[in-house]
Backbone as JSON, one array per atom type, in Angstrom:
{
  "sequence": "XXXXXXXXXXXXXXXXXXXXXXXXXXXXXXXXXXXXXXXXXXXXXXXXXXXXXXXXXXXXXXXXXXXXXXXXXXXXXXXXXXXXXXXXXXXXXXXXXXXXXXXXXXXXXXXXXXXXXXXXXXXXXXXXXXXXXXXXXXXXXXXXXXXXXXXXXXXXXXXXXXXXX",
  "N": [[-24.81, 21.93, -51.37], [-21.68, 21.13, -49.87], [-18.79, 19.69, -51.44], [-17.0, 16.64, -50.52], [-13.84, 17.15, -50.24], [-14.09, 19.69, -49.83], [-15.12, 20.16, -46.73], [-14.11, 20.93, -43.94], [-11.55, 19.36, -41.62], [-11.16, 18.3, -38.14], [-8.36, 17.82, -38.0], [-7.19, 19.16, -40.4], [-5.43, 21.54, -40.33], [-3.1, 19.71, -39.2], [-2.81, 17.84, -41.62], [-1.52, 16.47, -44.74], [-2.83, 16.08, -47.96], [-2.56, 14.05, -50.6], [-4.01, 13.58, -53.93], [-5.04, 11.19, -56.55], [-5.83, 9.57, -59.54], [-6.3, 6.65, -60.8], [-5.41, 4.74, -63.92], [-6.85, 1.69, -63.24], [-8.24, -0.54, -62.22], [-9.88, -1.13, -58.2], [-8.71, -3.45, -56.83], [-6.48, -4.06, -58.52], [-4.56, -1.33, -58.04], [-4.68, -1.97, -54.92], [-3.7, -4.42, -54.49], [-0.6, -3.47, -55.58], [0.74, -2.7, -52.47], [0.72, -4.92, -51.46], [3.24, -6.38, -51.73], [6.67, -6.81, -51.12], [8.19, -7.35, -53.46], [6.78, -5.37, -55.3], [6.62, -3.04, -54.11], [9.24, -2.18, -54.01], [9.45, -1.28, -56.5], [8.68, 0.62, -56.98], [7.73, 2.57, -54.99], [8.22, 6.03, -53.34], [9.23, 9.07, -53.91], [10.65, 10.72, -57.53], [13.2, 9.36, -58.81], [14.22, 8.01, -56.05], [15.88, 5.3, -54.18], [14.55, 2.09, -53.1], [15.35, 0.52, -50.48], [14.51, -2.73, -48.75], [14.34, -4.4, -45.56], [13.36, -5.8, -43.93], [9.62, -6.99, -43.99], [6.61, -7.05, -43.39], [2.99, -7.48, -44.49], [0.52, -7.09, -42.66], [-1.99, -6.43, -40.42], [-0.18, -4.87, -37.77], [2.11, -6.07, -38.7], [5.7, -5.05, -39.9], [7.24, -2.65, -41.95], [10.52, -2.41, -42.8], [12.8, -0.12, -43.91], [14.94, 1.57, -45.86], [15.68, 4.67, -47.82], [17.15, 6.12, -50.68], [17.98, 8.79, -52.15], [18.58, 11.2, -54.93], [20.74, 12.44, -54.6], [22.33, 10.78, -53.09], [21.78, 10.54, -50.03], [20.86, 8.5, -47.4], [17.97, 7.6, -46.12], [16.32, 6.47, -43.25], [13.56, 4.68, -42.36], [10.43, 3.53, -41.28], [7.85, 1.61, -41.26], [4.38, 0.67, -39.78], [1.22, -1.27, -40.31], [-1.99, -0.63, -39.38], [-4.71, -1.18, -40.29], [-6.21, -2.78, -42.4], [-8.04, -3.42, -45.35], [-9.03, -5.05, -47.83], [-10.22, -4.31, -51.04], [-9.68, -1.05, -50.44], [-8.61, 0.46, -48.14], [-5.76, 1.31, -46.46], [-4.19, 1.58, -43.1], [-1.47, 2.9, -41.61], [1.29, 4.05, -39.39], [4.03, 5.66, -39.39], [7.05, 6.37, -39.31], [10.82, 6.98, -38.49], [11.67, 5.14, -37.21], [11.03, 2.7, -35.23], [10.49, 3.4, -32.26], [10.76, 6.67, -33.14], [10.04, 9.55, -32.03], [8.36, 11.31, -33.88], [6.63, 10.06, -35.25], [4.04, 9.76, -37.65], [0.4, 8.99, -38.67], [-0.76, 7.9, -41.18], [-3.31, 7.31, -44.02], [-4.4, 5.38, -46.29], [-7.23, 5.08, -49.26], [-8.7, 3.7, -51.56], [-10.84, 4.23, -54.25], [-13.46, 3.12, -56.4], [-13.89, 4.66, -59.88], [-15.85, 5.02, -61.73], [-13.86, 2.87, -64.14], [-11.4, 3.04, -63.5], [-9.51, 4.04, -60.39], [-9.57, 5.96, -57.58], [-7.43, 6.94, -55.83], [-5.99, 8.53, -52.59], [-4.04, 9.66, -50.33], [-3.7, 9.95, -46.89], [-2.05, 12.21, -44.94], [-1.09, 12.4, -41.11], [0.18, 14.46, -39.09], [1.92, 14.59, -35.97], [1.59, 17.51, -34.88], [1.12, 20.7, -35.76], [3.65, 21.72, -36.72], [5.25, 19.69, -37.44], [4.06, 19.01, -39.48], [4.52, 21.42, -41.44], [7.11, 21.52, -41.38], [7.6, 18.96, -42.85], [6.31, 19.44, -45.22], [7.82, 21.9, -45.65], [10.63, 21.46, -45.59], [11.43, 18.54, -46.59], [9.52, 18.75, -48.89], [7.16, 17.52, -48.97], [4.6, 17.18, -49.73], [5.21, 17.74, -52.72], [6.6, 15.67, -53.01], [4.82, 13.12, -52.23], [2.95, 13.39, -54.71], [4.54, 12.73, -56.46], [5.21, 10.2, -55.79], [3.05, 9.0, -56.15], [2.37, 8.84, -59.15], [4.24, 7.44, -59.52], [3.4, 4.87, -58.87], [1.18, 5.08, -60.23], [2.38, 4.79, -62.99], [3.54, 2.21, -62.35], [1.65, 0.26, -61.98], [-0.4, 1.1, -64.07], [1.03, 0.08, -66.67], [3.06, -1.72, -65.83], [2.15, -3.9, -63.74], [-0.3, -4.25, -64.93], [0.18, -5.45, -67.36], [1.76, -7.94, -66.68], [-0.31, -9.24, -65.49], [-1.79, -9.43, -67.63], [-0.04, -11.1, -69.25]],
  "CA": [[-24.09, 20.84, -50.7], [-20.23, 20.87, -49.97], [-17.71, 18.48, -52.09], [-15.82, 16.33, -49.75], [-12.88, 17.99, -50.13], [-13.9, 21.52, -49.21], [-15.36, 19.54, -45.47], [-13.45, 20.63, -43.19], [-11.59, 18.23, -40.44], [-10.51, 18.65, -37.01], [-6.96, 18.07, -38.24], [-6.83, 19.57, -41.1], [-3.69, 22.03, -40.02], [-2.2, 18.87, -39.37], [-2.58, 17.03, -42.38], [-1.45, 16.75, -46.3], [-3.88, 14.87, -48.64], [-2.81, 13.86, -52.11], [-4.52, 12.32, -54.53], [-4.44, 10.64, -58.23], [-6.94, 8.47, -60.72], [-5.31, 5.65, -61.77], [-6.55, 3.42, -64.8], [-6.37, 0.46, -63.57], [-9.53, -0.68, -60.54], [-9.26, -1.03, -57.16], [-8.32, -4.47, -56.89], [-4.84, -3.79, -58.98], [-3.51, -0.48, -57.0], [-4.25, -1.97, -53.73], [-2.38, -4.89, -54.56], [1.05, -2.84, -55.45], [0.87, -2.01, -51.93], [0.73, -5.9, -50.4], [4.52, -7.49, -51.5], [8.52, -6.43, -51.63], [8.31, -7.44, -55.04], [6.08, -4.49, -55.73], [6.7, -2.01, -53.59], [10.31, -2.02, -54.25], [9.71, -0.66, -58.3], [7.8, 1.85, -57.24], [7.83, 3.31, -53.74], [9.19, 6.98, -53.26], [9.56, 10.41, -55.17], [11.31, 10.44, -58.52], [14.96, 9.39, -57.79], [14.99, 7.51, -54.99], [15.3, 3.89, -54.44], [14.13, 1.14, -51.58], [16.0, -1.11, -50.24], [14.04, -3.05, -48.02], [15.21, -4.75, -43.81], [12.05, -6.5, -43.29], [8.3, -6.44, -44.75], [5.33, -8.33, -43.25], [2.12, -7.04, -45.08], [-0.55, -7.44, -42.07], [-1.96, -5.09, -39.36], [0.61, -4.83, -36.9], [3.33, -5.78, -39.5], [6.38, -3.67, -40.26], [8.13, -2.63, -43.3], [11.82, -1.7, -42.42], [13.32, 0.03, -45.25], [15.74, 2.7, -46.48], [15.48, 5.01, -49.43], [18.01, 6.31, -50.91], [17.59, 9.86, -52.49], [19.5, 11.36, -55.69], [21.82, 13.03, -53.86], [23.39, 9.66, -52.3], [21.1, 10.72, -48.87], [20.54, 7.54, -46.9], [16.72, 7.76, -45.06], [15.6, 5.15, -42.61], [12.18, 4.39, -42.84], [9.44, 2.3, -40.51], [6.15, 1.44, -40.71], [3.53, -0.4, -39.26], [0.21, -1.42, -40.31], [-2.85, -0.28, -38.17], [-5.56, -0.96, -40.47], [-6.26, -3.31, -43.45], [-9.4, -3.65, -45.7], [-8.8, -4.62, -49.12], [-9.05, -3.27, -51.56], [-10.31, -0.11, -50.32], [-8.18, 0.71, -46.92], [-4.61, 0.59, -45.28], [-3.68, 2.83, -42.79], [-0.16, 3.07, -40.86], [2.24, 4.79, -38.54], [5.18, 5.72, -40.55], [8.39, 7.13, -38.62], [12.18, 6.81, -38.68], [12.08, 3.69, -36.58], [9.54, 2.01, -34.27], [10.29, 4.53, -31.19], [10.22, 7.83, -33.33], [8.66, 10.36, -31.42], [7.19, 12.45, -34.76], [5.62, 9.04, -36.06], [2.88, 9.79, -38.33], [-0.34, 8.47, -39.64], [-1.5, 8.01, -43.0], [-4.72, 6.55, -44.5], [-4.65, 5.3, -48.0], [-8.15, 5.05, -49.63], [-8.84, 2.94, -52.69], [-12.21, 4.08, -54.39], [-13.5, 2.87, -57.65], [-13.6, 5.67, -60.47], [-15.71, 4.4, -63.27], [-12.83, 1.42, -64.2], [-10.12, 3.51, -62.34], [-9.39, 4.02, -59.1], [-9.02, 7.48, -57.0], [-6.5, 6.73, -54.44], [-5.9, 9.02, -51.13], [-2.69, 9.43, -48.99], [-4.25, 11.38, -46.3], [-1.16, 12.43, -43.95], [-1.35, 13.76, -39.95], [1.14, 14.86, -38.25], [1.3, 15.06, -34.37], [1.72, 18.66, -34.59], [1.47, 21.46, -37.02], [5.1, 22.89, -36.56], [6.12, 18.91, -37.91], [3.54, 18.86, -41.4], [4.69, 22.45, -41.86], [8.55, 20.99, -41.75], [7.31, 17.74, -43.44], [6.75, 20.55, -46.35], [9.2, 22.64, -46.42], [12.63, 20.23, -45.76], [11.37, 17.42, -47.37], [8.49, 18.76, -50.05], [6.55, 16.24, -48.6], [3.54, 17.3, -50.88], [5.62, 17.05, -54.1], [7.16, 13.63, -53.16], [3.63, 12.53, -52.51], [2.57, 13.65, -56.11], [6.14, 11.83, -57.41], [4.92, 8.67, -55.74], [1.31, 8.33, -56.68], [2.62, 8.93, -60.16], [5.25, 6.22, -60.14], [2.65, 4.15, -58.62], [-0.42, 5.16, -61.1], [2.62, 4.19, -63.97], [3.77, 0.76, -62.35], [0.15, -0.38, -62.13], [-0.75, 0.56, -65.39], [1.83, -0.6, -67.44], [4.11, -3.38, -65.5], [1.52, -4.64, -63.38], [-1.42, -4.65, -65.84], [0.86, -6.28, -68.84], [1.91, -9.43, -65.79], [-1.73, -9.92, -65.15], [-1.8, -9.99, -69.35], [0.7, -12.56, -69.63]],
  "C": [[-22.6, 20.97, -51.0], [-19.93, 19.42, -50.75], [-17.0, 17.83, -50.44], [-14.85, 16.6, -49.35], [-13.02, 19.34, -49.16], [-14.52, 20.97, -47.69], [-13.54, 19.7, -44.72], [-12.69, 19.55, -41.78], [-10.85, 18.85, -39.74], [-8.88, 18.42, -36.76], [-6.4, 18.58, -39.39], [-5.46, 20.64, -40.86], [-2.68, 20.95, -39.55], [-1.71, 17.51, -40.88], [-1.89, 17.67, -44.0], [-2.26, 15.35, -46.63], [-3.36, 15.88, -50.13], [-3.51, 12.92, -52.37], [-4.51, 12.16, -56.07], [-5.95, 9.26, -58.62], [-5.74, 7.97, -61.08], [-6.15, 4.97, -62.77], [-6.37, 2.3, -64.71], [-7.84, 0.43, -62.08], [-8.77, -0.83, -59.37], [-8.33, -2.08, -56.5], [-6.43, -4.46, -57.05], [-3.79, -2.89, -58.03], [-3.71, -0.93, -55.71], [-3.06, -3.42, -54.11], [-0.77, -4.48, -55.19], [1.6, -2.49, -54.3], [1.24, -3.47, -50.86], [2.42, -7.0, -50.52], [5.67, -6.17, -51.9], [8.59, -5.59, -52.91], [7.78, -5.8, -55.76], [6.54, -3.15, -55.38], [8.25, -0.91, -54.14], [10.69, -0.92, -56.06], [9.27, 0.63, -58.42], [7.63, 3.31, -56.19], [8.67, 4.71, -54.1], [8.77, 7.97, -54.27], [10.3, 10.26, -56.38], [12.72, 10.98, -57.83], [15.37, 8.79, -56.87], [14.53, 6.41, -55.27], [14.98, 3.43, -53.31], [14.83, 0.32, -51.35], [15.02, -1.75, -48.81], [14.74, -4.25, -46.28], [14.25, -6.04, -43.95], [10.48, -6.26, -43.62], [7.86, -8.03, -44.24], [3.85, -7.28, -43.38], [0.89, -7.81, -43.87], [-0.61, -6.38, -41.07], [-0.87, -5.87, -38.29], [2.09, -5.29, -37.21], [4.2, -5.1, -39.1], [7.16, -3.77, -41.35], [9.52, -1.93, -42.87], [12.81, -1.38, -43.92], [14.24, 1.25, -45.04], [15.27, 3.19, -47.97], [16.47, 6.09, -49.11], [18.21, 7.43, -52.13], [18.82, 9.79, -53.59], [20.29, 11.77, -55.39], [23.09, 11.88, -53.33], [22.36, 9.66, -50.58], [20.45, 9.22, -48.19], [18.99, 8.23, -46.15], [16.49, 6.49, -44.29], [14.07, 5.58, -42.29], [11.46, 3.33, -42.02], [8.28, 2.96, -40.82], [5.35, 0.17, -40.33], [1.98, -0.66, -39.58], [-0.69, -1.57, -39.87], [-4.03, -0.85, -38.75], [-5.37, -2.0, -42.31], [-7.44, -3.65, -44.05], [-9.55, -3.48, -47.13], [-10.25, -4.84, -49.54], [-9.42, -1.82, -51.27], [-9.71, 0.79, -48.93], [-7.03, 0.74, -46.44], [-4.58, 2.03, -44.51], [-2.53, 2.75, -41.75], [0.38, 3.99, -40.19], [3.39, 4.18, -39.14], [5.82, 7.25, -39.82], [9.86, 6.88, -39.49], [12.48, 5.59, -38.34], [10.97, 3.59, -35.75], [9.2, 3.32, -33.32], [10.29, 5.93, -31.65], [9.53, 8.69, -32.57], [7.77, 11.22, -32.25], [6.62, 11.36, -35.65], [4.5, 9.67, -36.38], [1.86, 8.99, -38.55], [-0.38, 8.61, -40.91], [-2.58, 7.0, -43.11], [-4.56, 6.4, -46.07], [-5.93, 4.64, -48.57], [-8.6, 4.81, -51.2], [-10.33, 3.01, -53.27], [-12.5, 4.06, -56.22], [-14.03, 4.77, -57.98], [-14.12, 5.58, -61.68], [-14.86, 2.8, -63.43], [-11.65, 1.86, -63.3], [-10.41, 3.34, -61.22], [-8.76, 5.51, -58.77], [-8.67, 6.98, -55.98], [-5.91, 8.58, -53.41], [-5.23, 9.24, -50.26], [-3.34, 10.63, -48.45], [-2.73, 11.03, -44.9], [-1.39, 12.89, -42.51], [-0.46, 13.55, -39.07], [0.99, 15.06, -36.39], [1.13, 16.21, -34.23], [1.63, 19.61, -35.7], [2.67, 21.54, -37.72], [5.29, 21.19, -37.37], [5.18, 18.99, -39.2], [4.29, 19.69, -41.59], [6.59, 22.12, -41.97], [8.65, 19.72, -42.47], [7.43, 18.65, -45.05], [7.24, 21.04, -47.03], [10.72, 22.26, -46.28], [11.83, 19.04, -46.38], [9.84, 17.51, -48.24], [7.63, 17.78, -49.8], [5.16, 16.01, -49.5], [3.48, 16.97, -52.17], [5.6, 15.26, -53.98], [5.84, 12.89, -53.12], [3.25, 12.29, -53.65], [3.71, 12.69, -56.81], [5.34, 10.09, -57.05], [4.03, 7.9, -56.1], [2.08, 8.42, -58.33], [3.12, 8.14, -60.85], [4.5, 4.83, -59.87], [1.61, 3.81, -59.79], [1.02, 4.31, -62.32], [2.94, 2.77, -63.88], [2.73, -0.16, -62.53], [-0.21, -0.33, -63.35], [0.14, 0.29, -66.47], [2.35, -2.09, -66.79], [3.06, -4.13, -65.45], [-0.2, -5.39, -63.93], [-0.73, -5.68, -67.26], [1.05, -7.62, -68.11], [0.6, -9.74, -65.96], [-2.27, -10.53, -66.25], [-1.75, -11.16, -69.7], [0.27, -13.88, -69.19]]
}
């Protein structure tokens, strides 16, 4: 019997899928994902920050944001929420701005782990030629890995010590 992983999918040349164990359940990392407050400490690759436009946490939402790379590099940033099913589900279209024409999906997948949680950014691109430049101009694989990371540490430290208090 195949692993999940090695299953192939009919977009696989279009996609990137990271993923990360966090110690904290599912409950906790999906909520880092539902306010400002949250998103804002953590969002992004190591180095960049968020400034946020506009954030309404529901399907059909949008989060209007900037991030703001080490370099000084302004990004503009949209998304919209297609899909909600806590704690175990979001999934969005995530461009430059609403009308983008290389808007993306993503699926983020919240599955218990024991007490952890194995979370899921599955990426797909409209096209090969844009993952394969998602890649290689903007490491899009690393920064993934940077973000689950800053994520797995805000959850288990900040947001597990608040829940403490």
């Amino acid at each position: 019997m195949r692993e999940p992983e090695a299953v192939e999918s009919s977009t696989a040349d279009r996609e990137i899928v990271v993923t990360r164990v966090i110690d904290a359940p599912p409950e906790l990392v999906f909520e880092a994902f539902t306010s400002v407050a949250h998103l804002a400490r953590w969002w992004g690759p190591e180095g960049f920050s968020t400034t946020t436009r506009s954030f309404e946490f529901r399907v059909g939402g949008e989060w209007v944001f900037t991030m703001r790379g080490p370099d000084g590099t302004v990004h503009p940033e949209w998304i919209t929420w297609t899909a909600i099913a806590p704690p175990e589900r979001i999934e969005m279209l995530h461009g430059e701005r609403r009308d983008d024409p290389d808007t993306f999906e993503s699926a983020l997948t919240f599955a218990p782990e024991g007490a952890a949680t194995r979370i899921e950014l599955r990426t797909v691109f409209p096209t090969t030629q844009l993952r394969d430049q998602a890649l290689e101009r903007s490491h899009a694989a690393e920064g993934g890995r940077q973000t689950l990371a800053k994520l797995a540490g805000y959850v288990e430290t900040t947001m597990r010590n608040e829940k403490e208090d």
